[in-house]
Short mmCIF file of C-alpha atoms and ligand atoms in Angstrom, two decimals:
data_model
loop_
_atom_site.label_atom_id
_atom_site.label_comp_id
_atom_site.label_asym_id
_atom_site.label_seq_id
_atom_site.Cartn_x
_atom_site.Cartn_y
_atom_site.Cartn_z
CA MET A 1 0.15 0.02 -0.03
CA THR A 2 1.78 3.10 -1.06
CA VAL A 3 0.51 6.77 -1.90
CA THR A 4 0.77 8.17 -5.01
CA PHE A 5 0.79 11.81 -6.09
CA ASN A 6 -1.97 10.92 -8.31
CA ASP A 7 -4.00 10.36 -4.71
CA VAL A 8 -2.57 13.74 -3.53
CA LEU A 9 -3.96 15.58 -6.57
CA ARG A 10 -7.33 13.89 -6.12
CA ALA A 11 -7.39 15.04 -2.82
CA GLN A 12 -6.83 18.47 -3.80
CA ARG A 13 -9.65 18.32 -6.02
CA ARG A 14 -12.05 17.37 -3.01
CA LEU A 15 -10.33 19.29 -0.57
CA ALA A 16 -10.28 22.80 -2.86
CA ALA A 17 -14.36 23.24 -1.53
CA HIS A 18 -13.08 23.29 1.72
CA LEU A 19 -9.64 25.02 2.87
CA PRO A 20 -7.57 27.63 0.72
CA PRO A 21 -4.86 27.62 0.15
CA THR A 22 -1.97 28.95 2.96
CA PRO A 23 0.54 31.09 3.00
CA LEU A 24 3.99 31.14 2.32
CA TRP A 25 6.24 34.44 3.67
CA ALA A 26 9.88 34.80 4.02
CA TYR A 27 10.39 37.55 6.66
CA ARG A 28 13.94 39.95 6.60
CA GLN A 29 14.18 39.66 10.23
CA LEU A 30 13.93 36.15 10.60
CA ASP A 31 16.10 34.78 7.31
CA PRO A 32 15.33 36.24 3.85
CA ASP A 33 16.07 32.48 2.66
CA VAL A 34 14.06 30.91 4.91
CA LEU A 35 10.37 30.65 3.74
CA VAL A 36 7.90 29.69 6.90
CA LYS A 37 4.33 27.90 5.33
CA HIS A 38 1.63 29.14 7.59
CA GLU A 39 -0.43 26.01 8.69
CA ASN A 40 -0.91 27.64 11.72
CA THR A 41 -3.89 29.33 9.78
CA GLN A 42 -6.07 26.51 9.33
CA PRO A 43 -9.35 26.14 10.62
CA THR A 44 -7.85 23.89 13.45
CA GLY A 45 -4.41 25.07 13.96
CA ALA A 46 -3.14 22.71 12.23
CA PHE A 47 -2.05 21.12 9.01
CA LYS A 48 -4.09 18.03 9.75
CA ALA A 49 -7.27 19.44 8.78
CA ARG A 50 -6.31 18.56 5.31
CA GLY A 51 -5.88 14.77 6.15
CA ALA A 52 -9.03 14.63 8.16
CA LEU A 53 -11.00 16.09 5.30
CA THR A 54 -9.96 13.66 3.02
CA LEU A 55 -10.12 10.94 4.98
CA LEU A 56 -13.91 11.71 5.73
CA ASP A 57 -14.70 12.40 2.27
CA ARG A 58 -13.12 8.96 1.15
CA MET A 59 -15.17 6.79 3.58
CA SER A 60 -18.54 5.49 2.77
CA ALA A 61 -22.01 6.66 3.71
CA ASP A 62 -22.64 3.53 5.60
CA GLU A 63 -19.25 3.92 7.40
CA ARG A 64 -19.60 7.81 7.94
CA ALA A 65 -22.83 6.79 9.34
CA ARG A 66 -21.67 3.99 12.10
CA GLY A 67 -18.92 6.94 13.33
CA VAL A 68 -15.11 7.23 13.82
CA VAL A 69 -12.97 6.98 16.83
CA THR A 70 -9.66 8.30 17.11
CA TYR A 71 -6.89 9.18 19.54
CA SER A 72 -4.51 12.11 19.62
CA THR A 73 -2.12 14.19 22.15
CA GLY A 74 -4.48 16.78 20.33
CA ASN A 75 -4.06 18.01 16.81
CA HIS A 76 -4.98 15.14 14.93
CA ALA A 77 -8.10 14.79 17.42
CA GLN A 78 -9.56 18.10 16.58
CA ALA A 79 -8.78 17.56 12.85
CA ILE A 80 -11.09 14.64 12.90
CA ALA A 81 -13.42 16.59 15.24
CA TYR A 82 -13.67 19.06 12.23
CA ALA A 83 -13.50 16.90 9.88
CA ALA A 84 -16.24 14.58 11.05
CA ALA A 85 -18.90 17.63 11.90
CA ALA A 86 -18.38 18.95 8.13
CA PHE A 87 -19.64 15.48 7.08
CA ASP A 88 -22.48 15.34 9.62
CA THR A 89 -20.69 12.03 11.51
CA ARG A 90 -20.47 11.30 14.97
CA CYS A 91 -17.05 11.08 16.53
CA VAL A 92 -15.02 10.05 19.74
CA VAL A 93 -11.46 11.05 20.22
CA VAL A 94 -9.26 9.42 22.91
CA MET A 95 -6.85 12.15 24.40
CA PRO A 96 -3.92 10.99 27.35
CA GLU A 97 -5.06 11.90 30.58
CA LYS A 98 -2.72 15.22 31.02
CA ALA A 99 -3.55 16.35 27.58
CA ASN A 100 -3.47 19.83 26.40
CA PRO A 101 -6.57 21.60 28.02
CA PHE A 102 -6.97 23.64 24.98
CA LYS A 103 -7.09 21.16 23.02
CA ALA A 104 -9.16 18.61 24.68
CA GLN A 105 -11.85 21.37 24.92
CA ALA A 106 -11.21 22.88 21.15
CA ALA A 107 -12.53 18.91 20.07
CA ARG A 108 -15.37 19.18 22.31
CA ALA A 109 -16.30 22.31 21.03
CA LEU A 110 -15.94 20.76 17.34
CA GLY A 111 -18.92 18.52 19.05
CA ALA A 112 -16.67 15.31 19.57
CA THR A 113 -16.82 13.24 22.18
CA VAL A 114 -13.75 13.53 24.05
CA VAL A 115 -12.56 10.77 26.55
CA LEU A 116 -9.58 11.08 29.02
CA GLU A 117 -7.56 8.21 28.95
CA GLY A 118 -4.45 6.46 29.06
CA ALA A 119 -1.04 8.07 30.56
CA ASP A 120 0.69 8.53 27.07
CA LEU A 121 -0.45 7.98 23.76
CA ALA A 122 -0.36 3.80 23.17
CA GLY A 123 -2.51 4.09 26.25
CA SER A 124 -5.30 6.28 24.23
CA GLY A 125 -4.80 4.28 21.40
CA ALA A 126 -5.46 0.64 23.29
CA HIS A 127 -8.59 2.50 24.61
CA ALA A 128 -9.84 3.74 21.28
CA ALA A 129 -9.07 0.28 19.73
CA ALA A 130 -10.99 -1.28 22.28
CA LEU A 131 -14.21 0.94 21.60
CA ALA A 132 -14.60 0.84 18.20
CA GLU A 133 -14.68 -3.19 19.11
CA ALA A 134 -17.72 -2.13 21.06
CA ASP A 135 -19.05 0.62 19.27
CA GLY A 136 -18.81 -0.40 15.65
CA LEU A 137 -16.73 2.51 15.14
CA ARG A 138 -14.29 3.12 12.49
CA LEU A 139 -10.85 3.36 14.36
CA VAL A 140 -8.94 6.14 12.46
CA SER A 141 -4.83 5.72 13.29
CA PRO A 142 -2.81 9.18 13.42
CA GLY A 143 -0.40 7.70 11.07
CA ASP A 144 -1.08 4.81 8.86
CA GLU A 145 -3.98 6.01 7.05
CA PRO A 146 -3.12 6.25 3.30
CA ASP A 147 -6.06 9.05 2.76
CA ILE A 148 -4.67 11.33 5.48
CA LEU A 149 -1.38 10.89 3.69
CA ALA A 150 -2.34 11.96 0.41
CA GLY A 151 -4.58 14.74 2.19
CA VAL A 152 -1.49 16.32 3.74
CA GLY A 153 0.01 15.76 0.18
CA THR A 154 -2.12 18.85 -1.07
CA LEU A 155 0.53 21.23 1.68
CA TYR A 156 3.33 19.92 -0.38
CA GLN A 157 1.91 20.66 -3.74
CA GLU A 158 1.01 24.41 -2.45
CA VAL A 159 4.67 24.59 -0.94
CA PHE A 160 6.27 23.34 -4.74
CA ALA A 161 3.57 25.24 -6.87
CA ALA A 162 4.95 28.61 -4.78
CA ALA A 163 8.08 28.18 -4.72
CA PRO A 164 9.49 25.42 -7.53
CA ASP A 165 13.19 26.67 -7.17
CA LEU A 166 13.39 25.30 -3.09
CA ASP A 167 16.74 23.60 -2.11
CA ALA A 168 15.14 21.91 0.94
CA VAL A 169 11.99 21.28 2.80
CA VAL A 170 12.00 21.08 6.80
CA VAL A 171 9.33 18.94 8.22
CA PRO A 172 8.74 18.18 11.49
CA ILE A 173 7.85 14.42 12.37
CA GLY A 174 5.78 12.53 14.79
CA SER A 175 4.20 9.78 12.97
CA GLY A 176 5.51 10.81 9.75
CA THR A 177 2.58 11.31 7.58
CA GLY A 178 4.09 15.19 6.78
CA ALA A 179 7.29 14.23 5.80
CA ALA A 180 6.48 11.03 4.17
CA ALA A 181 4.02 13.20 1.77
CA ALA A 182 6.77 15.84 1.14
CA CYS A 183 8.57 12.57 0.03
CA VAL A 184 5.89 11.59 -2.85
CA VAL A 185 5.02 15.32 -3.74
CA ARG A 186 8.97 16.26 -4.20
CA ALA A 187 9.28 12.91 -6.16
CA ALA A 188 6.87 14.70 -9.12
CA LEU A 189 6.91 18.16 -8.50
CA ALA A 190 10.98 19.15 -7.23
CA PRO A 191 13.24 15.98 -7.69
CA ARG A 192 15.91 18.04 -6.92
CA CYS A 193 14.61 19.62 -3.36
CA GLU A 194 15.89 17.66 -0.46
CA VAL A 195 13.24 16.95 1.98
CA ILE A 196 14.41 16.67 5.72
CA GLY A 197 12.60 15.69 8.87
CA VAL A 198 13.05 16.79 12.63
CA GLN A 199 12.37 15.23 15.81
CA SER A 200 12.49 16.11 19.40
CA SER A 201 15.92 14.15 20.92
CA ALA A 202 13.84 13.48 23.54
CA SER A 203 11.06 11.48 21.85
CA PRO A 204 13.45 9.97 18.91
CA ALA A 205 11.19 6.77 17.88
CA GLY A 206 10.44 8.42 14.49
CA HIS A 207 14.40 9.24 13.82
CA ASP A 208 15.69 5.68 15.37
CA SER A 209 12.98 4.01 13.26
CA TRP A 210 14.28 6.06 10.19
CA ARG A 211 17.70 4.95 10.90
CA ALA A 212 17.14 1.36 11.47
CA GLY A 213 15.09 0.63 9.20
CA SER A 214 11.94 -1.10 11.18
CA CYS A 215 9.65 0.69 13.50
CA VAL A 216 11.07 0.69 16.91
CA THR A 217 9.76 2.05 20.17
CA ARG A 218 11.84 4.75 22.29
CA PRO A 219 11.60 6.43 25.39
CA ASP A 220 9.20 9.58 24.76
CA THR A 221 9.29 12.52 27.20
CA THR A 222 9.62 15.50 24.69
CA ALA A 223 6.83 18.78 25.99
CA VAL A 224 6.61 19.21 22.19
CA GLU A 225 2.46 17.42 21.26
CA GLY A 226 2.69 16.71 17.93
CA LEU A 227 6.07 15.28 18.24
CA ALA A 228 5.44 12.93 21.10
CA THR A 229 4.69 9.35 19.61
CA GLY A 230 7.01 6.79 21.19
CA ARG A 231 6.74 4.68 18.34
CA GLY A 232 7.42 4.51 14.57
CA PHE A 233 4.33 4.33 11.87
CA ASP A 234 5.01 1.81 9.10
CA LEU A 235 2.61 3.43 6.14
CA PRO A 236 5.00 6.82 6.69
CA GLN A 237 8.08 4.62 7.63
CA ARG A 238 7.80 2.51 4.21
CA HIS A 239 7.42 6.19 2.55
CA LEU A 240 10.33 7.66 4.09
CA ARG A 241 13.23 4.41 3.72
CA GLY A 242 15.09 5.69 0.62
CA ALA A 243 13.35 8.77 0.45
CA LEU A 244 13.97 11.07 3.05
CA ASN A 245 17.49 13.01 2.95
CA ASP A 246 18.04 13.74 6.41
CA PHE A 247 16.39 13.05 9.59
CA LEU A 248 17.70 15.72 12.68
CA LEU A 249 17.10 15.85 16.09
CA VAL A 250 16.58 19.17 18.11
CA ASP A 251 16.42 19.46 21.83
CA ASP A 252 12.93 21.11 23.49
CA ALA A 253 15.07 24.39 24.55
CA ASP A 254 15.83 24.75 20.72
CA ILE A 255 12.64 24.54 19.68
CA ALA A 256 11.34 26.90 22.27
CA ARG A 257 14.01 29.24 21.08
CA ALA A 258 12.39 29.37 17.30
CA GLN A 259 8.92 29.26 18.91
CA ARG A 260 10.18 33.09 20.67
CA LEU A 261 11.72 33.97 17.19
CA LEU A 262 8.62 33.37 15.55
CA ALA A 263 6.69 35.30 17.67
CA THR A 264 9.21 38.11 17.59
CA HIS A 265 9.94 38.22 14.10
CA ALA A 266 7.45 36.73 12.02
CA HIS A 267 4.69 37.36 13.93
CA THR A 268 3.37 34.45 14.70
CA LEU A 269 2.21 31.97 17.05
CA ALA A 270 3.84 28.32 16.48
CA GLU A 271 3.13 25.51 19.06
CA GLY A 272 6.45 23.64 19.64
CA ALA A 273 5.98 21.28 17.10
CA GLY A 274 4.98 24.21 14.87
CA ALA A 275 8.41 25.84 15.49
CA THR A 276 10.78 22.90 15.47
CA ALA A 277 11.53 22.75 11.31
CA LEU A 278 12.92 26.31 12.05
CA ALA A 279 14.50 25.19 15.32
CA ALA A 280 16.65 22.43 13.27
CA VAL A 281 17.71 25.60 10.81
CA LEU A 282 18.97 27.31 13.36
CA THR A 283 21.32 24.81 15.04
CA HIS A 284 22.50 23.58 11.98
CA PRO A 285 23.38 26.79 10.39
CA ASP A 286 26.12 24.60 8.20
CA ARG A 287 23.71 22.36 6.87
CA PHE A 288 21.61 25.23 5.38
CA ALA A 289 23.64 28.35 4.69
CA GLY A 290 23.13 29.78 1.13
CA ARG A 291 20.06 27.62 0.59
CA LYS A 292 16.69 28.60 0.08
CA ILE A 293 14.49 26.45 2.38
CA ALA A 294 10.97 26.20 3.62
CA VAL A 295 10.25 25.28 6.91
CA ILE A 296 7.01 24.10 7.45
CA CYS A 297 4.73 25.88 10.39
CA THR A 298 2.54 22.78 11.37
CA GLY A 299 0.74 24.45 13.90
CA GLY A 300 -0.20 27.35 16.32
CA ASN A 301 -2.24 25.57 18.91
CA ALA A 302 0.42 26.12 21.85
CA GLY A 303 -0.65 25.24 25.55
CA PRO A 304 -0.73 27.27 28.51
CA GLN A 305 2.82 26.54 29.63
CA GLU A 306 3.92 27.17 25.98
CA LEU A 307 2.10 30.48 25.81
CA ARG A 308 3.83 31.58 29.45
CA ASN A 309 7.60 30.50 28.19
CA LEU A 310 7.15 32.23 25.02
CA SER A 311 8.13 35.66 27.78
CA ALA A 312 10.16 33.62 29.57
C1 LIG B 401 1.01 16.07 14.32
C2 LIG B 401 1.57 17.28 13.88
C3 LIG B 401 3.27 17.28 13.81
C4 LIG B 401 3.82 16.12 13.25
O1 LIG B 401 3.30 15.44 11.91
P1 LIG B 401 3.37 13.75 11.40
O2 LIG B 401 2.85 14.06 10.07
O3 LIG B 401 2.72 12.77 12.71
O4 LIG B 401 4.79 13.90 11.21
C5 LIG B 401 3.82 18.65 13.74
N1 LIG B 401 3.54 19.43 14.25
C6 LIG B 401 2.06 19.68 14.37
C7 LIG B 401 1.85 20.82 14.83
C8 LIG B 401 1.11 18.37 14.61
O5 LIG B 401 -0.07 18.83 14.77
#
């Protein structure tokens, strides 16, 4: 099962009715060679709306009538809740007990039933699977869904259409759907552009899975939601293998610094995951010097602690 550029183009045609393209800006004070792709401006505050709407759009009427259940640290939950509401579908989301309360509240406001269960994402996933079994709901994985990957690919179609001469696109990685989709679209539209993944060194499961060539589980202690998965996901990892050009790690402190820079130099409230690509560029200056790059600001749903840290 692989996702192709044609799947992305089909998703793009379907998504046009739901989501306008997001801006891609350079900021003189930040770095004129760095373009920021503003997925923080999506209606749910993160790029995941693209994949979720595509998934719901592709479900049969029967499947939609039964409803969906998913698990998430927050943004995937909000995206599925948003898409389920758009398609008039019942939605249950399971979040870890210590989930960002803003994100739980946002999913509720979108009409989802929110269940706080599990010490981490794995615990929430087990509970979601049990609910799917008991209630006949469609279990939606945060990572292993071809329609989500195809929908997310529309982000990269927009990037390469607006900036066909990029040397590198830098993508934060949690489950890896974003980076996998970037590789699919890059191969079709900008074969000489590098796709570079970034993860927090405190939750390196995606990085270590890519380096090992098979999915592994790893300690998962980053405070950066969206990158905190603890395990590799099979579908995105298969797309990343042999396609991703490099995979960098950054510290949570570097991410917080990039978050502050986006606020002061780019008029942008990013959550940690949304600042992670910029953090990689700032902490690896030699790797990116003199090159035209795009960093994906994947989301803006900063939690209460992140907002306090902005002024620290
Ligand atoms: C989910 C998420 C990521 C990670 O994306 P994957 O496709 O899971 O690798 C990065 N940033 C934000 C804001 C997210 O919500």
